[in-house]
XYZ file of N, CA and C in Angstrom:
348
model
N -18.702 24.188 22.139
C -17.353 24.243 21.630
C -16.481 23.312 22.462
N -15.555 22.676 21.813
C -14.629 21.737 22.453
C -13.569 22.541 23.210
N -13.626 22.595 24.550
C -12.784 23.529 25.303
C -11.308 23.179 25.397
N -10.921 21.952 25.120
C -9.516 21.567 25.224
C -8.988 21.024 23.898
N -9.391 21.658 22.810
C -8.923 21.245 21.493
C -8.432 22.488 20.760
N -7.143 22.527 20.478
C -6.529 23.703 19.858
C -7.170 24.058 18.514
N -7.446 23.053 17.706
C -8.009 23.322 16.383
C -9.372 24.007 16.497
N -10.199 23.561 17.410
C -11.512 24.175 17.607
C -11.368 25.627 18.046
N -10.461 25.875 18.984
C -10.256 27.245 19.461
C -9.685 28.136 18.359
N -8.814 27.595 17.536
C -8.265 28.382 16.420
C -9.346 28.700 15.384
N -10.274 27.771 15.167
C -11.384 28.052 14.245
C -12.268 29.162 14.802
N -12.496 29.159 16.121
C -13.274 30.234 16.737
C -12.546 31.569 16.564
N -11.228 31.564 16.742
C -10.441 32.789 16.551
C -10.576 33.288 15.115
N -10.523 32.378 14.164
C -10.662 32.752 12.751
C -12.034 33.359 12.480
N -13.069 32.791 13.074
C -14.421 33.338 12.892
C -14.498 34.765 13.429
N -13.912 35.000 14.597
C -13.911 36.352 15.165
C -13.080 37.303 14.307
N -11.986 36.803 13.743
C -11.159 37.642 12.869
C -11.951 38.069 11.637
N -12.705 37.143 11.059
C -13.521 37.466 9.890
C -14.611 38.482 10.212
N -15.046 38.506 11.470
C -16.053 39.487 11.897
C -15.415 40.819 12.289
N -14.073 40.878 12.239
C -13.386 42.123 12.576
C -13.269 42.376 14.068
N -13.358 41.336 14.874
C -13.294 41.462 16.337
C -11.916 41.011 16.824
N -10.949 41.915 16.756
C -9.569 41.593 17.111
C -9.384 41.133 18.536
N -10.139 41.731 19.479
C -9.982 41.344 20.885
C -10.446 39.902 21.110
N -11.537 39.511 20.475
C -12.021 38.134 20.606
C -11.095 37.162 19.886
N -10.558 37.585 18.746
C -9.586 36.755 18.024
C -8.400 36.453 18.922
N -7.843 37.481 19.526
C -6.689 37.323 20.412
C -7.029 36.436 21.608
N -8.210 36.617 22.177
C -8.638 35.820 23.331
C -8.604 34.324 23.004
N -9.195 33.927 21.878
C -9.245 32.504 21.531
C -7.880 31.956 21.131
N -7.047 32.770 20.508
C -5.686 32.323 20.201
C -4.884 32.104 21.482
N -5.061 32.994 22.458
C -4.373 32.831 23.744
C -4.873 31.596 24.482
N -6.167 31.334 24.431
C -6.701 30.114 25.045
C -6.071 28.876 24.416
N -5.977 28.859 23.092
C -5.409 27.706 22.386
C -3.958 27.480 22.784
N -3.191 28.543 22.882
C -1.771 28.411 23.213
C -1.541 28.040 24.673
N -2.472 28.366 25.546
C -2.303 28.117 26.983
C -2.785 26.738 27.430
N -3.379 25.964 26.538
C -3.910 24.659 26.937
C -2.804 23.759 27.478
N -3.018 23.165 28.656
C -2.002 22.263 29.205
C -1.981 20.910 28.498
N -3.121 20.505 27.951
C -3.258 19.256 27.195
C -4.263 19.503 26.078
N -4.352 18.548 25.170
C -5.360 18.619 24.123
C -6.188 17.340 24.163
N -7.505 17.496 24.106
C -8.416 16.350 24.131
C -9.025 16.176 22.741
N -8.941 14.958 22.229
C -9.553 14.623 20.948
C -10.487 13.437 21.175
N -11.774 13.654 20.966
C -12.739 12.558 21.083
C -12.719 11.809 19.758
N -12.359 10.539 19.825
C -12.206 9.733 18.614
C -13.442 8.923 18.274
N -14.310 8.708 19.261
C -15.512 7.942 18.973
C -16.547 8.086 20.065
N -17.804 8.038 19.649
C -18.918 8.067 20.590
C -19.998 7.164 20.024
N -20.417 6.191 20.836
C -21.442 5.244 20.404
C -22.515 5.164 21.481
N -23.667 5.802 21.255
C -24.753 5.699 22.224
C -25.476 4.368 22.082
N -25.932 3.840 23.202
C -26.724 2.619 23.213
C -28.051 2.892 23.891
N -28.858 1.865 24.036
C -30.175 2.041 24.647
C -30.072 2.386 26.130
N -29.127 1.761 26.838
C -29.006 1.972 28.283
C -27.608 2.379 28.715
N -26.766 2.736 27.754
C -25.393 3.128 28.067
C -24.790 3.816 26.842
N -23.504 4.095 26.917
C -22.785 4.683 25.783
C -21.314 4.331 25.932
N -20.565 4.553 24.876
C -19.118 4.358 24.904
C -18.482 5.582 24.262
N -17.525 6.178 24.954
C -16.798 7.319 24.426
C -15.309 7.018 24.505
N -14.605 7.219 23.398
C -13.154 7.029 23.354
C -12.509 8.371 23.066
N -11.500 8.718 23.854
C -10.810 9.996 23.678
C -9.319 9.812 23.913
N -8.551 10.738 23.366
C -7.110 10.759 23.581
C -6.761 12.110 24.186
N -6.008 12.084 25.281
C -5.505 13.303 25.909
C -4.021 13.368 25.578
N -3.612 14.423 24.879
C -2.237 14.555 24.404
C -1.542 15.739 25.060
N -0.233 15.620 25.189
C 0.587 16.722 25.685
C 1.561 17.131 24.582
N 1.252 18.205 23.851
C 2.132 18.639 22.772
C 3.309 19.498 23.247
N 3.361 19.767 24.525
C 4.391 20.670 25.058
C 5.713 19.952 25.312
N 6.735 20.746 25.634
C 8.076 20.203 25.897
C 8.301 19.894 27.370
N 7.287 20.118 28.196
C 7.352 19.776 29.619
C 6.134 18.930 29.973
N 6.214 18.203 31.066
C 5.091 17.358 31.493
C 3.866 18.217 31.795
N 2.712 17.679 31.488
C 1.469 18.389 31.795
C 1.153 18.215 33.277
N 0.383 19.134 33.849
C -0.052 18.928 35.228
C -1.148 17.866 35.266
N -1.303 17.152 36.387
C -2.447 16.243 36.506
C -3.739 17.064 36.494
N -4.800 16.488 35.974
C -6.062 17.211 35.950
C -7.226 16.242 35.972
N -8.391 16.785 36.239
C -9.629 16.014 36.223
C -10.501 16.535 35.094
N -10.935 15.636 34.231
C -11.891 15.969 33.182
C -13.240 15.398 33.596
N -14.267 16.219 33.561
C -15.609 15.774 33.907
C -16.427 15.664 32.630
N -16.856 14.453 32.327
C -17.671 14.192 31.140
C -19.125 14.075 31.576
N -19.991 14.811 30.889
C -21.429 14.716 31.119
C -22.057 14.106 29.871
N -22.951 13.170 30.094
C -23.625 12.483 29.001
C -25.083 12.915 29.017
N -25.568 13.352 27.862
C -26.829 14.079 27.777
C -27.921 13.322 27.034
N -29.166 13.637 27.407
C -30.340 13.122 26.697
C -30.618 14.017 25.491
N -31.603 13.637 24.696
C -31.995 14.441 23.536
C -32.519 15.814 23.954
N -32.974 15.943 25.196
C -33.460 17.229 25.707
C -32.339 18.071 26.310
N -31.114 17.548 26.301
C -29.985 18.284 26.869
C -29.815 18.090 28.360
N -30.574 17.177 28.932
C -30.467 16.903 30.369
C -29.322 15.935 30.630
N -28.638 16.132 31.752
C -27.530 15.252 32.114
C -28.089 13.918 32.592
N -27.688 12.837 31.927
C -28.109 11.481 32.276
C -27.067 10.821 33.174
N -25.793 11.062 32.882
C -24.702 10.462 33.662
C -23.508 11.408 33.651
N -22.716 11.333 34.708
C -21.496 12.130 34.829
C -20.361 11.215 35.245
N -19.226 11.343 34.572
C -18.028 10.592 34.938
C -16.863 11.558 35.069
N -16.199 11.528 36.218
C -14.981 12.317 36.417
C -13.796 11.410 36.116
N -12.931 11.865 35.244
C -11.776 11.071 34.832
C -10.497 11.772 35.276
N -9.765 11.129 36.186
C -8.476 11.665 36.624
C -7.443 11.366 35.548
N -6.689 12.385 35.153
C -5.619 12.214 34.172
C -4.316 12.598 34.859
N -3.428 11.629 35.006
C -2.128 11.884 35.631
C -1.293 12.775 34.711
N -0.204 13.296 35.236
C 0.715 14.093 34.420
C 1.124 13.281 33.192
N 1.183 13.948 32.055
C 1.538 13.291 30.794
C 2.900 13.812 30.353
N 3.782 12.909 30.008
C 5.131 13.277 29.561
C 5.058 14.096 28.272
N 6.070 14.902 28.003
C 6.087 15.691 26.766
C 5.935 14.803 25.528
N 5.044 15.201 24.636
C 4.830 14.469 23.395
C 4.066 13.165 23.533
N 3.642 12.823 24.728
C 2.938 11.555 24.967
C 1.426 11.781 25.002
N 0.687 10.678 25.083
C -0.763 10.779 25.197
C -1.311 9.633 26.029
N -2.555 9.803 26.443
C -3.273 8.825 27.257
C -4.624 8.586 26.587
N -5.036 7.329 26.516
C -6.333 6.984 25.938
C -7.361 6.826 27.051
N -8.539 7.391 26.838
C -9.652 7.251 27.778
C -10.753 6.447 27.102
N -11.269 5.456 27.799
C -12.418 4.687 27.331
C -13.479 4.758 28.417
N -14.508 5.539 28.170
C -15.555 5.766 29.162
C -16.811 5.008 28.770
N -17.482 4.437 29.788
C -18.694 3.654 29.553
C -19.772 4.069 30.551
N -20.403 5.217 30.309
C -21.455 5.665 31.216
C -22.705 4.802 31.086
N -23.423 4.684 32.173
C -24.691 3.950 32.197
C -25.830 4.954 32.297
N -26.897 4.695 31.580
C -28.064 5.555 31.631
C -28.858 5.445 30.343
N -30.157 5.464 30.453
C -31.023 5.350 29.276
C -31.110 6.681 28.548
N -31.061 6.623 27.231
C -31.297 7.816 26.422
C -30.106 8.723 26.210
N -28.902 8.245 26.429
C -27.717 9.073 26.186
C -27.545 9.239 24.678
N -27.496 10.501 24.227
C -27.322 10.767 22.796
C -26.171 11.730 22.502
N -25.621 12.355 23.536
C -24.561 13.345 23.321
C -23.672 13.414 24.556
N -22.604 14.164 24.436
C -21.642 14.306 25.524
C -21.075 15.722 25.514
N -20.504 16.097 26.639
C -19.709 17.318 26.745
C -18.723 17.093 27.879
N -17.690 17.877 27.912
C -16.739 17.735 29.010
C -16.224 19.097 29.422
N -15.667 19.133 30.609
C -15.070 20.367 31.122
C -13.936 19.994 32.050
N -13.125 20.943 32.328
C -11.978 20.753 33.194
C -12.306 21.199 34.589
């Protein structure tokens, strides 16, 4: 699951609501509302010995976001971590966004994940 994307968290809340699990529904809605920023991955292109990932980090709030570090892991077809990139994101002004262009090196990268 995409941990810093409001839409993804709201879809998880909806799934829990359909299952009749009110506590889980509330949990995911609270997570979505508490996000300091939102991350949207706009593109991922794996290559033979590297990859390219493009993402946008947005601040939908009325106050500046705190600075944070996003750690991107790039995975093989077996789910093993091939490369890791830590991306420092400075405070983002209200309503603004920052574009990330990551170029990890490593053979066999087919997927990605990130965490805060």
